[in-house]
């Protein structure tokens, strides 16, 4: 599982020019799944995301987590995080999880976020042609890879 986490002042998703999701200050999460990912992977990633300290305190030190600032979350499925560009000019997505299983895990991931985080959470629509807009804060962007989360305790 891979997640691109960006702190944002706002973010939104449009499909066919219709606004389907919108948040104020918080996280924009681009979420992708690969072979071997499962519910345990999602649980670990949700825990990591909710405990990360990515927001500045009154002294401009990065010390605050999303709960402390009562931030919002927008989760967007992004299978292209598993693009393999090592050969040729066209990305291969052979490492991405099959769409039906990825959709199921994406739903599970978002349900777990909702259960564990009592603030505003929005999602894109899996497999849709989405137009994502964001006003990044910082910019502050992290790449989270479940392979690395399993190796270390945090």
PDB file of C-alpha atoms in Angstrom:
ATOM      1  CA  UNK A   1       0.000   0.000   0.000  1.00  0.00           C
ATOM      2  CA  UNK A   2       1.256   3.427  -0.892  1.00  0.00           C
ATOM      3  CA  UNK A   3      -0.130   6.771   0.209  1.00  0.00           C
ATOM      4  CA  UNK A   4       0.922  10.235  -0.854  1.00  0.00           C
ATOM      5  CA  UNK A   5      -0.037  12.494   2.045  1.00  0.00           C
ATOM      6  CA  UNK A   6      -0.216  16.229   1.466  1.00  0.00           C
ATOM      7  CA  UNK A   7      -1.163  18.851   4.001  1.00  0.00           C
ATOM      8  CA  UNK A   8      -3.640  21.162   2.354  1.00  0.00           C
ATOM      9  CA  UNK A   9      -5.575  24.315   3.070  1.00  0.00           C
ATOM     10  CA  UNK A  10      -8.333  22.891   0.862  1.00  0.00           C
ATOM     11  CA  UNK A  11      -8.906  20.084  -1.633  1.00  0.00           C
ATOM     12  CA  UNK A  12     -11.740  18.849  -3.790  1.00  0.00           C
ATOM     13  CA  UNK A  13     -12.754  16.232  -6.339  1.00  0.00           C
ATOM     14  CA  UNK A  14     -14.944  16.856  -9.374  1.00  0.00           C
ATOM     15  CA  UNK A  15     -16.385  14.261 -11.719  1.00  0.00           C
ATOM     16  CA  UNK A  16     -17.987  15.480 -14.951  1.00  0.00           C
ATOM     17  CA  UNK A  17     -17.789  19.055 -13.606  1.00  0.00           C
ATOM     18  CA  UNK A  18     -19.810  18.070 -10.535  1.00  0.00           C
ATOM     19  CA  UNK A  19     -18.290  18.615  -7.092  1.00  0.00           C
ATOM     20  CA  UNK A  20     -18.348  15.239  -5.285  1.00  0.00           C
ATOM     21  CA  UNK A  21     -15.999  15.910  -2.348  1.00  0.00           C
ATOM     22  CA  UNK A  22     -14.468  18.927  -0.671  1.00  0.00           C
ATOM     23  CA  UNK A  23     -12.439  19.617   2.470  1.00  0.00           C
ATOM     24  CA  UNK A  24     -10.853  22.558   4.248  1.00  0.00           C
ATOM     25  CA  UNK A  25      -7.519  22.325   6.105  1.00  0.00           C
ATOM     26  CA  UNK A  26      -6.198  18.813   6.567  1.00  0.00           C
ATOM     27  CA  UNK A  27      -4.877  15.911   4.492  1.00  0.00           C
ATOM     28  CA  UNK A  28      -5.242  15.011   0.857  1.00  0.00           C
ATOM     29  CA  UNK A  29      -4.467  11.287   0.637  1.00  0.00           C
ATOM     30  CA  UNK A  30      -3.685   9.625  -2.699  1.00  0.00           C
ATOM     31  CA  UNK A  31      -4.118   5.912  -1.994  1.00  0.00           C
ATOM     32  CA  UNK A  32      -2.893   2.918  -4.003  1.00  0.00           C
ATOM     33  CA  UNK A  33      -2.780  -0.835  -3.415  1.00  0.00           C
ATOM     34  CA  UNK A  34      -0.391  -3.541  -4.582  1.00  0.00           C
ATOM     35  CA  UNK A  35      -0.192  -7.322  -4.401  1.00  0.00           C
ATOM     36  CA  UNK A  36      -0.088  -8.593  -0.833  1.00  0.00           C
ATOM     37  CA  UNK A  37      -2.037  -5.705   0.660  1.00  0.00           C
ATOM     38  CA  UNK A  38      -4.903  -6.601   2.982  1.00  0.00           C
ATOM     39  CA  UNK A  39      -6.964  -5.274   5.878  1.00  0.00           C
ATOM     40  CA  UNK A  40      -3.972  -5.454   8.234  1.00  0.00           C
ATOM     41  CA  UNK A  41      -2.026  -3.247   5.827  1.00  0.00           C
ATOM     42  CA  UNK A  42      -4.877  -0.728   5.826  1.00  0.00           C
ATOM     43  CA  UNK A  43      -5.113  -0.789   9.635  1.00  0.00           C
ATOM     44  CA  UNK A  44      -1.401  -0.067   9.967  1.00  0.00           C
ATOM     45  CA  UNK A  45      -1.567   2.770   7.430  1.00  0.00           C
ATOM     46  CA  UNK A  46      -4.615   4.382   9.063  1.00  0.00           C
ATOM     47  CA  UNK A  47      -2.859   4.269  12.425  1.00  0.00           C
ATOM     48  CA  UNK A  48       0.276   5.850  10.968  1.00  0.00           C
ATOM     49  CA  UNK A  49      -1.648   8.597   9.157  1.00  0.00           C
ATOM     50  CA  UNK A  50      -3.670   9.591  12.209  1.00  0.00           C
ATOM     51  CA  UNK A  51      -0.620   9.715  14.500  1.00  0.00           C
ATOM     52  CA  UNK A  52       1.756  11.580  12.187  1.00  0.00           C
ATOM     53  CA  UNK A  53       2.645  15.074  13.336  1.00  0.00           C
ATOM     54  CA  UNK A  54       2.555  17.138  10.150  1.00  0.00           C
ATOM     55  CA  UNK A  55       1.219  20.528  11.251  1.00  0.00           C
ATOM     56  CA  UNK A  56       3.052  23.464  12.785  1.00  0.00           C
ATOM     57  CA  UNK A  57       2.473  24.569  16.350  1.00  0.00           C
ATOM     58  CA  UNK A  58       2.532  28.176  17.576  1.00  0.00           C
ATOM     59  CA  UNK A  59       6.358  28.127  17.349  1.00  0.00           C
ATOM     60  CA  UNK A  60       6.277  26.880  13.741  1.00  0.00           C
ATOM     61  CA  UNK A  61       7.589  23.460  14.778  1.00  0.00           C
ATOM     62  CA  UNK A  62       6.005  20.446  13.086  1.00  0.00           C
ATOM     63  CA  UNK A  63       4.463  18.996  16.245  1.00  0.00           C
ATOM     64  CA  UNK A  64       0.705  18.687  15.728  1.00  0.00           C
ATOM     65  CA  UNK A  65      -1.273  15.745  14.416  1.00  0.00           C
ATOM     66  CA  UNK A  66      -4.493  15.986  12.444  1.00  0.00           C
ATOM     67  CA  UNK A  67      -6.639  15.318  15.517  1.00  0.00           C
ATOM     68  CA  UNK A  68      -5.116  18.259  17.368  1.00  0.00           C
ATOM     69  CA  UNK A  69      -5.951  20.706  14.580  1.00  0.00           C
ATOM     70  CA  UNK A  70      -9.329  19.018  13.921  1.00  0.00           C
ATOM     71  CA  UNK A  71      -8.349  18.768  10.278  1.00  0.00           C
ATOM     72  CA  UNK A  72     -10.335  17.203   7.480  1.00  0.00           C
ATOM     73  CA  UNK A  73      -9.354  14.308   5.202  1.00  0.00           C
ATOM     74  CA  UNK A  74      -9.933  13.729   1.497  1.00  0.00           C
ATOM     75  CA  UNK A  75      -9.030  10.199   0.335  1.00  0.00           C
ATOM     76  CA  UNK A  76      -8.606   9.591  -3.406  1.00  0.00           C
ATOM     77  CA  UNK A  77      -7.861   6.227  -5.027  1.00  0.00           C
ATOM     78  CA  UNK A  78      -4.690   6.346  -7.122  1.00  0.00           C
ATOM     79  CA  UNK A  79      -3.575   3.077  -8.745  1.00  0.00           C
ATOM     80  CA  UNK A  80      -0.862   4.952 -10.657  1.00  0.00           C
ATOM     81  CA  UNK A  81       1.239   4.987  -7.465  1.00  0.00           C
ATOM     82  CA  UNK A  82       2.218   1.475  -8.551  1.00  0.00           C
ATOM     83  CA  UNK A  83       3.458   2.523 -11.987  1.00  0.00           C
ATOM     84  CA  UNK A  84       6.624   0.788 -13.132  1.00  0.00           C
ATOM     85  CA  UNK A  85       8.594   3.112 -15.409  1.00  0.00           C
ATOM     86  CA  UNK A  86      11.829   1.142 -15.546  1.00  0.00           C
ATOM     87  CA  UNK A  87      11.412   0.054 -19.181  1.00  0.00           C
ATOM     88  CA  UNK A  88      10.232   1.922 -22.217  1.00  0.00           C
ATOM     89  CA  UNK A  89       8.165   5.088 -22.248  1.00  0.00           C
ATOM     90  CA  UNK A  90       4.772   3.781 -21.211  1.00  0.00           C
ATOM     91  CA  UNK A  91       4.191   3.058 -17.514  1.00  0.00           C
ATOM     92  CA  UNK A  92       3.240  -0.495 -16.617  1.00  0.00           C
ATOM     93  CA  UNK A  93       0.674  -1.029 -13.871  1.00  0.00           C
ATOM     94  CA  UNK A  94       1.249  -4.742 -13.439  1.00  0.00           C
ATOM     95  CA  UNK A  95       2.235  -4.185  -9.793  1.00  0.00           C
ATOM     96  CA  UNK A  96      -1.097  -2.535  -8.940  1.00  0.00           C
ATOM     97  CA  UNK A  97      -3.668  -4.716  -7.213  1.00  0.00           C
ATOM     98  CA  UNK A  98      -6.540  -5.941  -9.411  1.00  0.00           C
ATOM     99  CA  UNK A  99      -9.375  -3.390  -9.482  1.00  0.00           C
ATOM    100  CA  UNK A 100     -12.016  -5.438  -7.652  1.00  0.00           C
ATOM    101  CA  UNK A 101      -9.721  -6.211  -4.710  1.00  0.00           C
ATOM    102  CA  UNK A 102      -8.286  -2.685  -4.684  1.00  0.00           C
ATOM    103  CA  UNK A 103     -11.811  -1.237  -4.592  1.00  0.00           C
ATOM    104  CA  UNK A 104     -12.693  -3.469  -1.643  1.00  0.00           C
ATOM    105  CA  UNK A 105      -9.545  -2.420   0.253  1.00  0.00           C
ATOM    106  CA  UNK A 106     -10.102   1.250  -0.585  1.00  0.00           C
ATOM    107  CA  UNK A 107     -13.600   1.012   0.917  1.00  0.00           C
ATOM    108  CA  UNK A 108     -12.193  -0.761   3.980  1.00  0.00           C
ATOM    109  CA  UNK A 109      -9.424   1.867   4.377  1.00  0.00           C
ATOM    110  CA  UNK A 110     -11.970   4.705   4.236  1.00  0.00           C
ATOM    111  CA  UNK A 111     -14.301   2.934   6.689  1.00  0.00           C
ATOM    112  CA  UNK A 112     -11.417   2.536   9.138  1.00  0.00           C
ATOM    113  CA  UNK A 113     -10.512   6.215   8.775  1.00  0.00           C
ATOM    114  CA  UNK A 114     -14.135   7.114   9.509  1.00  0.00           C
ATOM    115  CA  UNK A 115     -14.330   4.808  12.540  1.00  0.00           C
ATOM    116  CA  UNK A 116     -11.049   6.008  14.065  1.00  0.00           C
ATOM    117  CA  UNK A 117     -11.295   9.701  13.215  1.00  0.00           C
ATOM    118  CA  UNK A 118     -14.313  11.688  14.340  1.00  0.00           C
ATOM    119  CA  UNK A 119     -13.967  14.632  12.000  1.00  0.00           C
ATOM    120  CA  UNK A 120     -14.862  15.435   8.387  1.00  0.00           C
ATOM    121  CA  UNK A 121     -13.743  12.750   5.915  1.00  0.00           C
ATOM    122  CA  UNK A 122     -14.540  12.789   2.190  1.00  0.00           C
ATOM    123  CA  UNK A 123     -13.633  10.380  -0.595  1.00  0.00           C
ATOM    124  CA  UNK A 124     -13.347  10.306  -4.320  1.00  0.00           C
ATOM    125  CA  UNK A 125     -15.038   7.558  -6.327  1.00  0.00           C
ATOM    126  CA  UNK A 126     -12.942   4.497  -7.074  1.00  0.00           C
ATOM    127  CA  UNK A 127     -12.198   4.108 -10.777  1.00  0.00           C
ATOM    128  CA  UNK A 128     -13.805   7.393 -11.801  1.00  0.00           C
ATOM    129  CA  UNK A 129     -12.132  10.010 -13.990  1.00  0.00           C
ATOM    130  CA  UNK A 130     -11.609  12.521 -11.199  1.00  0.00           C
ATOM    131  CA  UNK A 131     -10.328  16.062 -11.330  1.00  0.00           C
ATOM    132  CA  UNK A 132      -8.498  16.714  -8.064  1.00  0.00           C
ATOM    133  CA  UNK A 133      -7.711  20.242  -6.944  1.00  0.00           C
ATOM    134  CA  UNK A 134      -5.721  21.223  -3.896  1.00  0.00           C
ATOM    135  CA  UNK A 135      -4.171  24.221  -2.245  1.00  0.00           C
ATOM    136  CA  UNK A 136      -1.126  22.696  -0.583  1.00  0.00           C
ATOM    137  CA  UNK A 137       0.000  23.963   2.790  1.00  0.00           C
ATOM    138  CA  UNK A 138       3.747  24.336   2.895  1.00  0.00           C
ATOM    139  CA  UNK A 139       3.992  22.418   0.604  1.00  0.00           C
ATOM    140  CA  UNK A 140       4.316  19.429   2.876  1.00  0.00           C
ATOM    141  CA  UNK A 141       4.204  16.034   1.135  1.00  0.00           C
ATOM    142  CA  UNK A 142       5.062  12.581   2.482  1.00  0.00           C
ATOM    143  CA  UNK A 143       5.314   9.245   0.703  1.00  0.00           C
ATOM    144  CA  UNK A 144       4.076   6.421   2.919  1.00  0.00           C
ATOM    145  CA  UNK A 145       4.833   2.862   1.814  1.00  0.00           C
ATOM    146  CA  UNK A 146       3.473  -0.058   3.819  1.00  0.00           C
ATOM    147  CA  UNK A 147       6.627  -2.064   3.075  1.00  0.00           C
ATOM    148  CA  UNK A 148       8.521   0.387   5.264  1.00  0.00           C
ATOM    149  CA  UNK A 149       5.845   0.491   7.970  1.00  0.00           C
ATOM    150  CA  UNK A 150       6.037  -3.257   8.545  1.00  0.00           C
ATOM    151  CA  UNK A 151       9.810  -3.111   9.073  1.00  0.00           C
ATOM    152  CA  UNK A 152       9.855  -0.596  11.889  1.00  0.00           C
ATOM    153  CA  UNK A 153       7.825   0.249  14.899  1.00  0.00           C
ATOM    154  CA  UNK A 154       6.870   3.850  15.200  1.00  0.00           C
TER     155      UNK A 154
END
